Amino acid sequence: MKTGILSSILFLLCAMVLFSCQEKTQYFETAGSLHTPYHIKYSYTKALDKEIQEALRGYYHSINPFDSTSIISQVNRNEAVEVDSLFGVVFNKAMEISQKTDGMFDVTCAPLINLWGFGFSKKDSVTPQAIDSIRSFVGYTKVHLQGNRVTKDDPRILLNFSALGDGLSCDVIANLLDSKGIENYMVEIGGEVMAKGVNPKGECWRIGINKPTDDPAGLNQELEEIAHLCGKVGLATSGNYRNFYEKGGKKYGHTINPITGYPAEQDILSATIIAPDCTTADGYATSFMALGSEKARELKKRVPEIEYFIIYTDSVGNYKTEHSEGFTQYLANKGR
């Protein structure tokens, strides 16, 4: 009898010691700026700043076109380089989105973007002849990934994954947090978001969708809507309203139509996409801007895994908002 009681006491003592030694989880925040600001919140037993920085360095080494030592820079110089798994992921995702959009999304159109200049700084010097010359070596069907090497139909082809970059970086950090068994986090990089679980209040993560205004400085942050992200989803927003120029009474957005070589003249001012991962959301947000509202609705039918919220102008210039049926679950006012 005494032996049984003693054993029970020892068991309880051991259990108490083990319980007291377990590290408690809490929410940590990591923030900084590389090419763009980032803000990461997660619930864990310790801070992961070092691991996050290491993951971001790996991301930049793979697809940063402004780093001469990166893999993508070597590919663009036609060097015999083997690409890593991250490069393969983003390349294949880019090709997938290009196919689904009939080429309106194209990661080979960097030369056209360079021709127009950042913020269309070179627009006055662009000629139809220059556009036609560049279009001869632009096109997603002219570049291929064979094993771990990129091949091109024309050596002048340049790759740029910027339209997927912020979304991809969110997924890179999310994958790191997933590998640690973390159930609650929000990764925001350059305005794109990958979220999972709940925030410190135990509620869905709340992400604002800004109202479009003619505000190149980005100082106006008036909200159009708030998305409530539960579960695990990625969210990305693309907009023309902060980077455009006017010519002949028309506004031309920052999105280049890779087929025509000219800025896309479309009715969408802002497109917010929710998808299972942020890379996908980022790519389709850019695609919606180039496609316009009518073709964007058609695209949604072919890509059921995405949901959209768009802000656009109708044929007489009226301000409109519209969202897919599946986006309703993410809205604060779900009856809208």
XYZ file of C-alpha atoms in Angstrom:
336
model
C 0.000 0.000 0.000
C 2.730 2.425 1.002
C 4.667 1.487 -2.098
C 1.676 2.319 -4.309
C 1.150 5.693 -2.619
C 4.855 6.506 -2.905
C 4.823 5.619 -6.607
C 1.804 7.859 -7.193
C 3.470 10.744 -5.387
C 6.656 10.321 -7.390
C 4.643 10.218 -10.605
C 2.825 13.430 -9.730
C 6.080 15.134 -8.766
C 7.710 14.132 -12.048
C 4.682 15.312 -14.001
C 4.772 18.659 -12.204
C 8.480 19.061 -12.912
C 8.030 18.223 -16.588
C 5.084 20.588 -16.897
C 6.958 23.411 -15.223
C 9.943 22.876 -17.524
C 7.884 23.136 -20.701
C 8.459 26.409 -22.541
C 5.350 28.526 -22.839
C 4.357 29.926 -26.212
C 3.863 33.636 -26.781
C 3.502 35.960 -29.749
C 6.721 37.338 -31.163
C 7.166 40.067 -33.777
C 9.919 40.459 -36.325
C 10.053 43.573 -38.489
C 12.543 45.153 -40.846
C 13.135 46.254 -44.400
C 15.097 44.789 -47.273
C 13.753 45.730 -50.708
C 10.437 46.408 -48.947
C 9.196 46.516 -45.333
C 8.188 43.271 -43.659
C 6.267 42.489 -40.496
C 5.922 38.993 -39.066
C 3.928 37.836 -36.017
C 3.908 34.276 -34.717
C 3.170 32.251 -31.606
C 6.147 30.175 -30.464
C 8.409 29.384 -27.544
C 11.212 31.674 -28.706
C 12.072 34.372 -31.211
C 13.141 33.187 -34.671
C 14.808 36.337 -36.001
C 17.992 34.517 -37.020
C 16.132 31.759 -38.865
C 13.882 34.280 -40.618
C 16.860 36.317 -41.812
C 18.545 33.163 -43.101
C 15.403 32.161 -45.020
C 15.162 35.617 -46.574
C 18.803 35.475 -47.626
C 18.125 32.176 -49.383
C 15.164 33.741 -51.154
C 17.251 36.685 -52.356
C 20.117 34.471 -53.501
C 17.689 32.600 -55.715
C 15.568 35.255 -57.430
C 16.917 38.761 -56.738
C 17.680 40.237 -60.194
C 19.561 43.167 -58.625
C 22.173 40.891 -57.043
C 24.790 39.991 -59.636
C 25.590 36.763 -57.759
C 22.001 35.496 -57.577
C 20.836 32.489 -59.529
C 18.427 34.509 -61.648
C 21.177 36.993 -62.557
C 23.365 34.134 -63.738
C 20.452 32.729 -65.748
C 19.903 36.144 -67.348
C 23.604 36.249 -68.307
C 23.213 32.814 -69.913
C 25.732 31.226 -67.572
C 25.732 27.470 -67.004
C 24.115 27.560 -63.582
C 22.000 24.942 -61.854
C 18.893 26.465 -60.277
C 17.752 25.602 -56.759
C 14.391 24.197 -55.660
C 12.983 27.640 -54.824
C 13.758 28.885 -58.331
C 12.017 25.818 -59.704
C 8.911 26.482 -57.605
C 8.514 30.088 -58.700
C 9.371 29.316 -62.351
C 6.731 26.589 -62.554
C 4.139 28.783 -60.816
C 4.879 31.592 -63.279
C 4.423 29.246 -66.240
C 1.161 27.947 -64.754
C -0.281 31.448 -64.342
C 0.916 32.454 -67.813
C -0.925 29.525 -69.351
C -4.112 30.219 -67.383
C -4.048 33.899 -68.430
C -3.185 33.251 -72.087
C 0.098 35.079 -71.704
C -1.180 38.235 -69.995
C 1.078 37.288 -67.084
C 4.628 36.904 -68.357
C 7.900 36.919 -66.401
C 9.913 37.542 -69.583
C 8.543 41.051 -70.168
C 11.294 42.779 -68.117
C 12.852 44.318 -71.276
C 9.523 45.990 -72.041
C 9.300 47.314 -68.494
C 12.866 48.620 -68.791
C 11.971 50.289 -72.072
C 9.183 52.297 -70.452
C 11.279 53.027 -67.374
C 10.323 52.948 -63.698
C 7.127 54.940 -63.282
C 7.146 55.412 -67.069
C 10.096 57.791 -66.791
C 11.090 56.978 -70.402
C 7.601 57.043 -71.913
C 8.332 60.015 -74.189
C 11.141 58.139 -75.919
C 9.254 54.877 -76.521
C 8.564 54.142 -80.180
C 6.497 51.424 -81.891
C 9.687 50.205 -83.563
C 11.436 49.760 -80.212
C 8.460 47.866 -78.820
C 8.268 45.545 -81.830
C 11.991 44.850 -81.600
C 11.758 43.806 -77.960
C 8.559 41.801 -78.415
C 10.500 39.473 -80.707
C 12.249 37.979 -77.663
C 9.488 38.329 -75.062
C 7.174 35.418 -74.341
C 6.830 32.790 -71.635
C 6.750 29.973 -74.202
C 10.331 30.859 -75.238
C 11.937 29.830 -71.943
C 12.005 26.368 -70.363
C 13.146 24.564 -67.232
C 14.728 21.243 -68.074
C 15.749 19.458 -64.920
C 17.658 22.068 -62.951
C 18.749 24.188 -65.901
C 16.976 26.992 -67.764
C 17.042 26.997 -71.550
C 16.024 29.885 -73.794
C 14.919 30.116 -77.408
C 16.688 33.479 -77.576
C 19.699 34.454 -75.403
C 18.313 37.994 -75.008
C 15.424 36.693 -72.893
C 15.453 38.044 -69.339
C 13.531 36.643 -66.382
C 12.102 38.736 -63.578
C 9.893 37.245 -60.858
C 9.052 40.574 -59.184
C 5.331 40.086 -59.857
C 5.526 36.989 -57.643
C 8.383 38.046 -55.380
C 6.645 39.445 -52.308
C 4.130 36.611 -52.337
C 6.899 34.046 -52.677
C 8.869 35.566 -49.800
C 5.738 35.325 -47.621
C 5.463 31.637 -48.497
C 9.153 31.069 -47.750
C 8.728 32.417 -44.213
C 5.398 30.631 -43.770
C 7.059 27.339 -44.715
C 9.748 28.010 -42.119
C 7.130 28.634 -39.422
C 5.189 25.544 -40.509
C 8.363 23.461 -40.147
C 8.503 24.557 -36.498
C 4.948 23.360 -35.913
C 3.682 26.913 -35.482
C -0.097 27.110 -35.810
C -0.666 30.878 -35.555
C 1.165 33.456 -37.638
C 0.838 36.410 -39.996
C 3.600 37.151 -42.506
C 3.328 40.511 -44.285
C 5.972 41.497 -46.833
C 5.485 44.457 -49.140
C 1.756 44.461 -48.453
C 1.237 40.798 -49.365
C 0.153 38.438 -46.589
C 0.283 34.779 -45.649
C -1.781 34.032 -42.557
C -2.585 30.991 -40.475
C -4.614 30.443 -37.335
C -5.486 33.385 -35.116
C -3.995 36.639 -33.814
C -3.005 37.324 -30.163
C -6.664 38.076 -29.359
C -7.701 34.660 -30.602
C -9.447 36.181 -33.616
C -8.986 35.905 -37.363
C -6.193 38.060 -38.761
C -7.595 41.366 -40.079
C -6.068 42.798 -43.272
C -7.156 46.137 -44.725
C -7.909 46.727 -48.400
C -7.170 50.377 -49.184
C -9.507 52.637 -51.095
C -7.897 53.705 -54.408
C -6.997 57.379 -54.627
C -4.809 59.441 -56.962
C -2.067 59.408 -54.360
C 1.375 58.579 -55.817
C 3.021 59.119 -52.411
C 0.806 56.477 -50.798
C -0.076 58.719 -47.856
C -3.819 58.102 -48.023
C -4.647 54.868 -46.212
C -8.455 55.059 -46.174
C -9.891 51.552 -46.045
C -12.351 50.201 -48.561
C -12.829 46.878 -46.778
C -11.293 44.607 -44.165
C -10.575 40.971 -44.916
C -10.713 38.482 -42.047
C -8.270 35.652 -42.694
C -8.905 32.409 -40.854
C -7.407 29.011 -41.531
C -4.366 29.224 -43.802
C -4.551 31.530 -46.835
C -2.516 34.032 -48.814
C -3.700 37.521 -49.769
C -2.205 39.911 -52.312
C -3.320 43.263 -53.686
C -2.234 44.973 -56.875
C -3.282 48.461 -57.930
C -2.715 51.005 -60.684
C -3.901 54.008 -58.734
C -0.518 54.936 -57.246
C 1.566 54.540 -60.364
C 0.058 55.819 -63.583
C 0.384 58.531 -66.180
C -2.185 60.369 -68.255
C -2.096 60.850 -72.010
C -4.938 61.990 -74.200
C -7.282 62.080 -71.219
C -6.698 58.417 -70.401
C -4.949 56.929 -67.383
C -2.364 54.227 -68.045
C -1.422 51.967 -65.164
C 1.947 50.516 -64.208
C 1.053 47.055 -65.536
C 2.551 46.327 -68.945
C 0.563 44.219 -71.373
C 3.241 41.701 -72.476
C 1.358 40.904 -75.668
C 1.049 44.466 -76.998
C 4.081 45.919 -75.235
C 2.080 48.925 -74.061
C 0.731 49.784 -70.589
C -2.520 47.954 -69.894
C -5.498 50.278 -70.332
C -8.075 48.542 -68.183
C -10.908 49.410 -65.796
C -9.581 47.766 -62.619
C -8.071 50.161 -60.072
C -7.275 47.529 -57.465
C -7.407 43.743 -57.323
C -7.178 41.702 -54.128
C -6.791 37.944 -54.469
C -7.053 35.259 -51.785
C -5.521 31.882 -52.602
C -4.124 28.816 -50.798
C -0.631 30.349 -50.995
C 0.642 33.894 -51.365
C 2.696 33.299 -54.521
C -0.474 32.310 -56.358
C -2.377 35.272 -54.911
C 0.375 37.686 -55.952
C 0.541 36.411 -59.520
C -3.194 36.554 -60.110
C -3.527 40.003 -58.519
C -1.092 41.284 -61.161
C -2.923 39.347 -63.865
C -6.290 40.868 -62.960
C -4.856 44.355 -63.459
C -3.777 43.514 -66.993
C -6.929 41.584 -67.910
C -9.624 44.015 -66.785
C -12.853 43.118 -65.005
C -14.610 41.213 -67.800
C -11.746 38.834 -68.550
C -10.919 38.589 -64.836
C -14.370 37.156 -64.178
C -13.791 34.592 -66.894
C -10.394 33.719 -65.399
C -11.971 33.063 -61.998
C -14.116 30.338 -63.592
C -10.962 28.600 -64.845
C -9.131 28.999 -61.533
C -11.647 28.073 -58.813
C -9.041 28.065 -56.028
C -8.790 31.872 -56.058
C -11.253 34.457 -54.736
C -11.235 38.126 -55.703
C -12.267 41.597 -54.554
C -11.898 44.251 -57.255
C -12.374 48.004 -57.353
C -13.018 49.343 -60.842
C -14.700 52.023 -62.916
C -17.624 51.208 -65.190
C -18.123 52.425 -68.758
C -19.256 55.867 -67.611
C -16.586 56.274 -64.936
C -18.589 55.256 -61.865
C -16.657 53.788 -58.937
C -17.577 50.138 -58.332
C -16.592 47.236 -56.098
C -17.213 43.576 -56.759
C -16.166 40.308 -55.184
C -16.491 36.648 -55.973
C -19.027 34.619 -54.045
C -16.279 32.807 -52.160
C -14.719 36.081 -50.998
C -17.823 36.807 -48.909
C -16.606 34.554 -46.100
C -13.598 36.819 -45.579
C -15.527 40.093 -45.312
C -16.393 41.762 -42.011
C -19.844 42.617 -43.378
C -20.616 39.239 -44.879
C -24.010 40.288 -46.107
C -22.520 42.714 -48.649
